[in-house]
PDB file of C-alpha atoms and ligand atoms in Angstrom:
ATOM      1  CA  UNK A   1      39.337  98.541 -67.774  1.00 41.00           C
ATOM      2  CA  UNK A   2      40.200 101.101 -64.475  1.00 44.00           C
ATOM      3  CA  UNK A   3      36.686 102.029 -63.080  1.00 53.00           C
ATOM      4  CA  UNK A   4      37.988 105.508 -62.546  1.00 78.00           C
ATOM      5  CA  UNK A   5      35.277 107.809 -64.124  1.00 95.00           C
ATOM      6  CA  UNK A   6      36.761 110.539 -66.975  1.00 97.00           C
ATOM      7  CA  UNK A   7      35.809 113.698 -67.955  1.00 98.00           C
ATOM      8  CA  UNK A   8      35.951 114.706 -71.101  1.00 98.00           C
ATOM      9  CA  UNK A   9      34.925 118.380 -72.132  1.00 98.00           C
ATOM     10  CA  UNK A  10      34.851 119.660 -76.387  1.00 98.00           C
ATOM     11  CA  UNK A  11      35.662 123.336 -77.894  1.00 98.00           C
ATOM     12  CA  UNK A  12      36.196 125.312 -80.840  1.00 98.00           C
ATOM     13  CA  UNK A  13      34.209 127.866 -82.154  1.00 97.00           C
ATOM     14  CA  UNK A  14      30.945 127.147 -83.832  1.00 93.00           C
ATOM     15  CA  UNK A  15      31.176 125.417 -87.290  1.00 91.00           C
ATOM     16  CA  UNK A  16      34.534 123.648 -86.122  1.00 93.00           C
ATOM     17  CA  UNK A  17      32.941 120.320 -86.556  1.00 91.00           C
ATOM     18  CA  UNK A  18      33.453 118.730 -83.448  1.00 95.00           C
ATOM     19  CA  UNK A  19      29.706 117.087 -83.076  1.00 93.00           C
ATOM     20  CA  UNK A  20      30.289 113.993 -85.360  1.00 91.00           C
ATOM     21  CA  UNK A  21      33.598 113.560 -83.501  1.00 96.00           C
ATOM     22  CA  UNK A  22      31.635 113.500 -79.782  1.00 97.00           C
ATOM     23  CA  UNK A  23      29.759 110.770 -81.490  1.00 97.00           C
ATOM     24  CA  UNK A  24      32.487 108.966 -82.492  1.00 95.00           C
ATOM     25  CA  UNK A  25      34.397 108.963 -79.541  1.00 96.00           C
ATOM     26  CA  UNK A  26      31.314 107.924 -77.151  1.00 97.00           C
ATOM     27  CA  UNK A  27      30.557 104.466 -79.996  1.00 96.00           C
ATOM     28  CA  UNK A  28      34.184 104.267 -79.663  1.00 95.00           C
ATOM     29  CA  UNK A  29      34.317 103.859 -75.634  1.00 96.00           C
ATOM     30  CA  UNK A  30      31.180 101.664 -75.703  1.00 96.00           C
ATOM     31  CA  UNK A  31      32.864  99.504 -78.308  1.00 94.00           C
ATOM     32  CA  UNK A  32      35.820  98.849 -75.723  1.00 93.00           C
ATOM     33  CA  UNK A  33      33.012  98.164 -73.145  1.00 94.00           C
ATOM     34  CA  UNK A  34      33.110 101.678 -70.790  1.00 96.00           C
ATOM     35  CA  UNK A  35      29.785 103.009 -69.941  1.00 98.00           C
ATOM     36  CA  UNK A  36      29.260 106.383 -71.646  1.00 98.00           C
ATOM     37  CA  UNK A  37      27.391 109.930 -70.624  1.00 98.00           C
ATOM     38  CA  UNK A  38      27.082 112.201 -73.241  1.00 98.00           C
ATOM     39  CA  UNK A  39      25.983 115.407 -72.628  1.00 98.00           C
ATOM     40  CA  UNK A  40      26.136 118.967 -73.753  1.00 98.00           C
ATOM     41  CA  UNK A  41      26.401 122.567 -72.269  1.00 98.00           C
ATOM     42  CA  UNK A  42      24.054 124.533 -71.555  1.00 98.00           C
ATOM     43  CA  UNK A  43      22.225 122.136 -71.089  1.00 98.00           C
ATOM     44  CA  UNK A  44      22.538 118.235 -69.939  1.00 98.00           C
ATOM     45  CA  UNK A  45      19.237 118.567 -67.246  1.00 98.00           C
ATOM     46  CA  UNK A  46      15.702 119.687 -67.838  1.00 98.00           C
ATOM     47  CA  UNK A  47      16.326 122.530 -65.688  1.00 98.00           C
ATOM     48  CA  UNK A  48      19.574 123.622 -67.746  1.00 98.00           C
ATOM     49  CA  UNK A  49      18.055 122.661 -71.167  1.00 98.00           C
ATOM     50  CA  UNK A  50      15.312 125.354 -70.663  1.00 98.00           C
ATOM     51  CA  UNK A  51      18.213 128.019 -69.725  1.00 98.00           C
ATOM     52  CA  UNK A  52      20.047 126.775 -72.794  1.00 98.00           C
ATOM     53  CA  UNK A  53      16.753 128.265 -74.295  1.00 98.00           C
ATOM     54  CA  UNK A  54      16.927 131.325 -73.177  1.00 98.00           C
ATOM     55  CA  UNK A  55      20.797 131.913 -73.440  1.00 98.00           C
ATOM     56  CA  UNK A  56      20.422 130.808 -77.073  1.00 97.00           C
ATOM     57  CA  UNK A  57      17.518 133.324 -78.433  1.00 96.00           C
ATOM     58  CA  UNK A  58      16.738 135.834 -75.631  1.00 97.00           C
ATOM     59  CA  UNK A  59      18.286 139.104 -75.593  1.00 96.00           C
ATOM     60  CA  UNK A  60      19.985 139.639 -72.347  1.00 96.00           C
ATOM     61  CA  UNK A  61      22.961 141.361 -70.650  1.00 93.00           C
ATOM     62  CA  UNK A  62      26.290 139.410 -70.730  1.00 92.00           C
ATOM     63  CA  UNK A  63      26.215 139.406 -66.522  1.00 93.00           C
ATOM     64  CA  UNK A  64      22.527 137.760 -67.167  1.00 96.00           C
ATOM     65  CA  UNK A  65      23.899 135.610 -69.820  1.00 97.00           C
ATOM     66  CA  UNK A  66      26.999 134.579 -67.503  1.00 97.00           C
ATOM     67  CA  UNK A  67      24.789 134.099 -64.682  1.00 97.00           C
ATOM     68  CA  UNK A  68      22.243 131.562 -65.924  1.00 98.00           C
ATOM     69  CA  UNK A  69      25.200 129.898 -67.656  1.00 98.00           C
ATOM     70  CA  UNK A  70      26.683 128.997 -64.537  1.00 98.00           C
ATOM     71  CA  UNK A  71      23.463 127.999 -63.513  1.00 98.00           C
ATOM     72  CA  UNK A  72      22.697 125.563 -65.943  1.00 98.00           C
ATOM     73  CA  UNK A  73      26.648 123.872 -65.378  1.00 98.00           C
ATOM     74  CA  UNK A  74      25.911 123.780 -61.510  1.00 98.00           C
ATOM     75  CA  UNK A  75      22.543 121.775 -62.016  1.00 98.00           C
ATOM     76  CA  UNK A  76      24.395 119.650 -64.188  1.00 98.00           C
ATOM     77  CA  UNK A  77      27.368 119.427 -62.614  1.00 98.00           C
ATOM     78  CA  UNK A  78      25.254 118.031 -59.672  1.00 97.00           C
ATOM     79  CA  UNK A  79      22.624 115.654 -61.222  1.00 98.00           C
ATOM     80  CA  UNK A  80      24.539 114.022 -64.374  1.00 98.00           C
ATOM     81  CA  UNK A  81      28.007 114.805 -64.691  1.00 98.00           C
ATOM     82  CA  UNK A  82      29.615 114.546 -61.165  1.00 97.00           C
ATOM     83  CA  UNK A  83      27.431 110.903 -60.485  1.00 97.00           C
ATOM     84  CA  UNK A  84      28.451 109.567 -63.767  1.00 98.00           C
ATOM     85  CA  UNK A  85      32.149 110.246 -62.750  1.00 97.00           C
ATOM     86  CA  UNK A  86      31.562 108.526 -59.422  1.00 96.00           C
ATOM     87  CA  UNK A  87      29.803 105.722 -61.306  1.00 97.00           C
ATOM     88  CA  UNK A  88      33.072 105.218 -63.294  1.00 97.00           C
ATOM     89  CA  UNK A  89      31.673 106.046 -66.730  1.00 98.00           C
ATOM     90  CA  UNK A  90      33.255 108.574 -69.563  1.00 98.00           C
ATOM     91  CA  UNK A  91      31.758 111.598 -69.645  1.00 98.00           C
ATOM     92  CA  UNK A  92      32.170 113.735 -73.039  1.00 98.00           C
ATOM     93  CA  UNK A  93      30.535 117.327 -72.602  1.00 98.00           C
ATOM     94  CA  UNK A  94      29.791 119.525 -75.438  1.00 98.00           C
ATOM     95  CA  UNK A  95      31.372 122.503 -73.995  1.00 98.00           C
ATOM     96  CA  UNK A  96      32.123 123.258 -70.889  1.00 98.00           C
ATOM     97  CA  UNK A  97      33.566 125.989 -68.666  1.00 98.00           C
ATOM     98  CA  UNK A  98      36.345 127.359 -71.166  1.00 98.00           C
ATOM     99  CA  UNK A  99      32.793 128.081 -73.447  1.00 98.00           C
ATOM    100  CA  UNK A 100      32.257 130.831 -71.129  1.00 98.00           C
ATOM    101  CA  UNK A 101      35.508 132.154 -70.714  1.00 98.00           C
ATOM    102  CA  UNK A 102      35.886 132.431 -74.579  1.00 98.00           C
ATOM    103  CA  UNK A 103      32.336 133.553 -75.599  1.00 97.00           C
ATOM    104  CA  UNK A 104      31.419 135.503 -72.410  1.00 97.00           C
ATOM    105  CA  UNK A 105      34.907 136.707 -71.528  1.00 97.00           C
ATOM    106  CA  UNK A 106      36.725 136.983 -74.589  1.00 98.00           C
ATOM    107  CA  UNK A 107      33.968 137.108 -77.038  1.00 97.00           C
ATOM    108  CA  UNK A 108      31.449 139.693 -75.307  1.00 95.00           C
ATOM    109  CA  UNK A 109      34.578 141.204 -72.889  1.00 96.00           C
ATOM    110  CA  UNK A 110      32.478 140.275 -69.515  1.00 96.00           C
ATOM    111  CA  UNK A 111      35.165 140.221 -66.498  1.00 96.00           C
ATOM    112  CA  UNK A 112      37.029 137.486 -66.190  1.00 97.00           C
ATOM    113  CA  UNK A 113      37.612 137.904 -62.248  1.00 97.00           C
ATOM    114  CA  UNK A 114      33.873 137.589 -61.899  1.00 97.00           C
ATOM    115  CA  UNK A 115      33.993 134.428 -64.100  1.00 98.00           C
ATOM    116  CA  UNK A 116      36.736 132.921 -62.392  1.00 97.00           C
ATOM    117  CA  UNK A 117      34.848 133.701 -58.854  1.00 97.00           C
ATOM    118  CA  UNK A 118      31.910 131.583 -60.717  1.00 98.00           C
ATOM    119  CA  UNK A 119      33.852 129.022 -61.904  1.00 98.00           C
ATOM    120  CA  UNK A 120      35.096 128.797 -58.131  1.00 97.00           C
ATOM    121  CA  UNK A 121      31.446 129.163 -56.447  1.00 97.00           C
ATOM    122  CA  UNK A 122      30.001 126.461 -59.651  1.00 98.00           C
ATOM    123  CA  UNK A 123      32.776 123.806 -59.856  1.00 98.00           C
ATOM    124  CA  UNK A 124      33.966 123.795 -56.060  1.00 95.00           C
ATOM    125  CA  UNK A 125      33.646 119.590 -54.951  1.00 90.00           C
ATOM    126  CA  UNK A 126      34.840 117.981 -51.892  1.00 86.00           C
ATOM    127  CA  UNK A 127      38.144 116.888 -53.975  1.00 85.00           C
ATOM    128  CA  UNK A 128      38.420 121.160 -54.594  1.00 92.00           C
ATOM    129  CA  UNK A 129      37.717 122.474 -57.818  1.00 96.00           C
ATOM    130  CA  UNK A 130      36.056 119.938 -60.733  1.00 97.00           C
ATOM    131  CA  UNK A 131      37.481 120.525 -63.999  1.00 97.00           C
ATOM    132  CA  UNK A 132      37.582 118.403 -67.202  1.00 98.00           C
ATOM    133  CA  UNK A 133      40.729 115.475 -67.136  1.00 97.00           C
ATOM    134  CA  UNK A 134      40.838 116.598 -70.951  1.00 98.00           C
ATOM    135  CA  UNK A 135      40.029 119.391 -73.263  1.00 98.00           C
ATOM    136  CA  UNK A 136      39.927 118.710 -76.899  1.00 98.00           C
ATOM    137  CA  UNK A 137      39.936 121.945 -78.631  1.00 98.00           C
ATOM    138  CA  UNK A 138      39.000 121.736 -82.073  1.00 98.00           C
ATOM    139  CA  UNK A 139      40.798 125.101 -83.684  1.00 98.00           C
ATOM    140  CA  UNK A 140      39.549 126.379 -86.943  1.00 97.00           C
ATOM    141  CA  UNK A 141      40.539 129.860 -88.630  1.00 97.00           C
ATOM    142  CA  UNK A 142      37.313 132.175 -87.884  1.00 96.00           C
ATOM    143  CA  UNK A 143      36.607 132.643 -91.881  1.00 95.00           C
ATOM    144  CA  UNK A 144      36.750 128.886 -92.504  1.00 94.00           C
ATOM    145  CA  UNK A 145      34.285 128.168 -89.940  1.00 93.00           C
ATOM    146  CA  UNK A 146      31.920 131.149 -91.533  1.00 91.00           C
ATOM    147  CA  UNK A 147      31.960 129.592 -94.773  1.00 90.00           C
ATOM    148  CA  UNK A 148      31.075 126.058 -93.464  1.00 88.00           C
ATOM    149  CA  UNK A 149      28.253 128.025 -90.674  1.00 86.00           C
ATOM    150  CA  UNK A 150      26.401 129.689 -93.872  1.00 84.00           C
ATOM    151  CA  UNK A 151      23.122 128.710 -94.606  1.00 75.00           C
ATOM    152  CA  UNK A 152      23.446 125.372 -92.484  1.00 73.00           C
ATOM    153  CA  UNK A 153      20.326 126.956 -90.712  1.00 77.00           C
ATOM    154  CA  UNK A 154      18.361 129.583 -88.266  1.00 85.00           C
ATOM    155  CA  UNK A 155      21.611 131.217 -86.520  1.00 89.00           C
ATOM    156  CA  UNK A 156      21.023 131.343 -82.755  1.00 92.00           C
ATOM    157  CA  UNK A 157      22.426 134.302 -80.858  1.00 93.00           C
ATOM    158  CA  UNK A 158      26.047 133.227 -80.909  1.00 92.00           C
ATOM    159  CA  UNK A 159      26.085 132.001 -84.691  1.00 90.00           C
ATOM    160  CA  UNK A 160      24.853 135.105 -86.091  1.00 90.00           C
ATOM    161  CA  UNK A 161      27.968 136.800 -84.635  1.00 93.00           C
ATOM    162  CA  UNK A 162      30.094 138.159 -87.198  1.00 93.00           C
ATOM    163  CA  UNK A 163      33.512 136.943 -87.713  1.00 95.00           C
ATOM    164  CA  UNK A 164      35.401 139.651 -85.605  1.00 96.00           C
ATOM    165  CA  UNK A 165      33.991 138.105 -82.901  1.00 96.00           C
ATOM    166  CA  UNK A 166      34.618 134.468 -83.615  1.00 97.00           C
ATOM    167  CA  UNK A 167      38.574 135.557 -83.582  1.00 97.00           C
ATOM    168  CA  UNK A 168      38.176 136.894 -80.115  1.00 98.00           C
ATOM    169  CA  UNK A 169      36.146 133.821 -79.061  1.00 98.00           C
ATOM    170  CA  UNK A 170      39.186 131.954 -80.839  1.00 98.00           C
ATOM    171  CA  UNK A 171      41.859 134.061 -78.940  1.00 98.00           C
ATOM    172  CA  UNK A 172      39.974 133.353 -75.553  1.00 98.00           C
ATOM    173  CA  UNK A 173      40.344 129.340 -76.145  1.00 98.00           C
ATOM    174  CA  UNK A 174      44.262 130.341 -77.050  1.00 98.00           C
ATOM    175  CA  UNK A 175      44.453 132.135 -73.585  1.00 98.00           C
ATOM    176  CA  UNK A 176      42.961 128.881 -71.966  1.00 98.00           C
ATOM    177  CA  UNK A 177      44.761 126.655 -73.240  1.00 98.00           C
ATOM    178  CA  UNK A 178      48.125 128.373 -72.929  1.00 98.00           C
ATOM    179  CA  UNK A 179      46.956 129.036 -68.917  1.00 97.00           C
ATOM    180  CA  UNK A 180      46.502 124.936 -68.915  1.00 97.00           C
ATOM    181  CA  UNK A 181      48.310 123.015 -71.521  1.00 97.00           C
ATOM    182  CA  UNK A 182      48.294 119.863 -69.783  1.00 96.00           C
ATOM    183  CA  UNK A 183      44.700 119.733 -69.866  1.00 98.00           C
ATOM    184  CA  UNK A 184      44.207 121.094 -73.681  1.00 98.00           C
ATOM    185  CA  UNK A 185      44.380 118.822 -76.463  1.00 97.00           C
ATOM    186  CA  UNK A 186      44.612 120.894 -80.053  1.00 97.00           C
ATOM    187  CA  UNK A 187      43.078 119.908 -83.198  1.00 97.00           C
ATOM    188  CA  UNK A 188      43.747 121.055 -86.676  1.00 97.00           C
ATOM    189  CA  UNK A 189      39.938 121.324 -87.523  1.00 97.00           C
ATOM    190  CA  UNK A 190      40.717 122.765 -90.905  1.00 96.00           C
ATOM    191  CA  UNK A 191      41.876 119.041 -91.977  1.00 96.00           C
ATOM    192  CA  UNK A 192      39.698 116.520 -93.630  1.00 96.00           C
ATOM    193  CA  UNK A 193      36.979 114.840 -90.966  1.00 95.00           C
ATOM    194  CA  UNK A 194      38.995 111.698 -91.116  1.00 96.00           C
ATOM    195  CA  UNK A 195      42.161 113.187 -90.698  1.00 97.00           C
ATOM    196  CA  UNK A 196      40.958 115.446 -87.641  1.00 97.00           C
ATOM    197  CA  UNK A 197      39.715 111.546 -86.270  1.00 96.00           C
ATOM    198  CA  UNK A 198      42.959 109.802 -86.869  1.00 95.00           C
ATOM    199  CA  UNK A 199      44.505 112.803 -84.896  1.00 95.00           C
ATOM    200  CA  UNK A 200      41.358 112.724 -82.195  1.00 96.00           C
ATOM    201  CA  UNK A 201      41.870 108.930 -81.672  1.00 94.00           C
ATOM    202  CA  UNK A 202      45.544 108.662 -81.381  1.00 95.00           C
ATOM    203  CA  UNK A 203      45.404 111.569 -78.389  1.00 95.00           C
ATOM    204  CA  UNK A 204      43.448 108.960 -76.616  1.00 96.00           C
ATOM    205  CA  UNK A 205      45.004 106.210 -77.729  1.00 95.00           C
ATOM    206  CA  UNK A 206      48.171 107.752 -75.994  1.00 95.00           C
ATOM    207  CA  UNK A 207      47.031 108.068 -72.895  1.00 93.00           C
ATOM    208  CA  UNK A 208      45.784 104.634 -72.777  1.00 93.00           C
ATOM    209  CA  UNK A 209      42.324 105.259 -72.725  1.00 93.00           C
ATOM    210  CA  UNK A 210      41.393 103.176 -76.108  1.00 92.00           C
ATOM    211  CA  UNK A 211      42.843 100.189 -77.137  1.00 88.00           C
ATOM    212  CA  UNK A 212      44.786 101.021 -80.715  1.00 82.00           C
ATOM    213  CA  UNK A 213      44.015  97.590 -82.026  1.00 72.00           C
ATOM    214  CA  UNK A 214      40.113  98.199 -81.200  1.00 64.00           C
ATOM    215  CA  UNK A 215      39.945 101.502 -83.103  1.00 71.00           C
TER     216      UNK A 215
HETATM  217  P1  TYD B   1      26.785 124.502 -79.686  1.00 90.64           P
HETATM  218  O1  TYD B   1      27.559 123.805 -78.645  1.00 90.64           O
HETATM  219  O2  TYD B   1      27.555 124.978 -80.866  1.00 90.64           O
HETATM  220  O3  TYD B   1      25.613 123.537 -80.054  1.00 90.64           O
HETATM  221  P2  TYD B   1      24.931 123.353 -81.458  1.00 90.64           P
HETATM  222  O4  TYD B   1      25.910 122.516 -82.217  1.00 90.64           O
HETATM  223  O5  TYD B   1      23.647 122.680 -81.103  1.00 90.64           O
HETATM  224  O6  TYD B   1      24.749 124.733 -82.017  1.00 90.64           O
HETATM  225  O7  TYD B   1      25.911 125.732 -79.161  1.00 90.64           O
HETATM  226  C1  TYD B   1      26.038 126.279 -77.950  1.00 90.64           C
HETATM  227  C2  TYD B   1      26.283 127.753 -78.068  1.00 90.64           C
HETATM  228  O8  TYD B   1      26.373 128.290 -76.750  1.00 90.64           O
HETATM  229  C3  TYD B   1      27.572 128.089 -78.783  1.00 90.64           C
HETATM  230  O9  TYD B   1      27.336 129.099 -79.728  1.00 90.64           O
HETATM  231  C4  TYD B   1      28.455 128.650 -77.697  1.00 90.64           C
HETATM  232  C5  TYD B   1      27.509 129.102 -76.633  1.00 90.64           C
HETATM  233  N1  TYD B   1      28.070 128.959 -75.269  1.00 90.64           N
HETATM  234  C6  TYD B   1      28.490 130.079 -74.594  1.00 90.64           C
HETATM  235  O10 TYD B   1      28.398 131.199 -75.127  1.00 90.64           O
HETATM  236  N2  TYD B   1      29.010 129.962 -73.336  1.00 90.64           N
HETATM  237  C7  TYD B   1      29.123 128.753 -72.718  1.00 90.64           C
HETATM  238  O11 TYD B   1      29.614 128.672 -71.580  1.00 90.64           O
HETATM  239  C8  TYD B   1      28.695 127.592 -73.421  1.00 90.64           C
HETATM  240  C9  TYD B   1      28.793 126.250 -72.778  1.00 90.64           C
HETATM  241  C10 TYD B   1      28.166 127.727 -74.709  1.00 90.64           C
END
């Protein structure tokens, strides 16, 4: 196996299932012997965990909101994320910097020049601008993702958004992923679990990045 670290970042809007998949993904690298990080956004460092905190149940302004965002990803960015990738291992992030462009920007309608200048200012390394080798964006009709969402438990900030702004979340991850295609891979989340695997697996399969016969 290449030694050449990978980046892997996760979407969809919430209740689009794409936890158990992160899972298994990272036993499915370890499995074909690559050294895994997994991590999550916000969060992923002390520092960032206790701004994932705040972001989560504190009422705040969506520049606030933006801004300790991007804080959180740049202390992460620095202290997990970019040595893991220089270490060689697969990193697979719970969200990442399309998050913000589809909740903050498209969800709450916060500029997306000033995001763009963050994403800029955040992700800037000495190779230029650090952004995930793949996107898996788990896509799930806003109402089916309510039904699965209610009564699964306490609804932090973003989950007890109603639906109308789930579709504009959804819409922003569109917008993304038509900007970058070659970076986006799109799930059908509203299949069974096992067929949104089979179509997880064979992405990466693909690319030669698992071994088919080891899957
Ligand atoms: P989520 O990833 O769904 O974790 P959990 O499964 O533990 O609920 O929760 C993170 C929430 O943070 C989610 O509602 C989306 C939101 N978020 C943003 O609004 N902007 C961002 O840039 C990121 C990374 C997350």
């Amino acid at each position: 196996m290449t030694k050449t670290g990978l980046f892997i970042s996760f979407e969809g809007i919430d209740g689009a299932g794409k936890s158990t998949h992160i899972d298994g993904l990272a036993a499915a690298f370890k499995a074909q012997g690559r050294q895994v990080t997994l991590t999550r956004e916000p969060g992923g460092t002390p520092l960032a965990e206790k701004l994932r905190e705040m972001v989560l149940h504190d009422a705040m302004d969506a520049l606030t909101e933006a801004l300790l965002i991007f804080a959180a990803r740049r202390d992460h960015l620095q202290n997990v994320i970019e040595p893991a990738l220089a270490r060689g291992d697969v990193v697979l992030c719970d969200r990442f910097t399309d998050a913000t462009f589809a909740y903050q920007g498209s969800g709450r309608g916060f500029d997306l020049g000033v995001l763009q200048q963050l994403e800029h200012w955040v992700q800037a390394n000495s190779q230029g601008l650090r952004q995930p080798d793949v996107t898996v964006w788990f896509e799930l009709d806003p109402a089916i993702a309510a039904v699965r969402l209610a009564g699964a438990r306490v609804p932090d900030r973003f989950e007890a958004q109603p639906v109308a702004f789930f579709q504009k979340v959804s819409d922003g991850y569109a917008a993304r992923a038509q900007a970058d295609a070659q970076r986006f891979v799109r799930l059908d989340a509203a299949q069974p679990r096992e067929s949104v695997w089979q179509q997880l697996q064979q992405q990466f399969v693909q690319r030669g990045w698992l071994d088919a016969r080891l899957v």
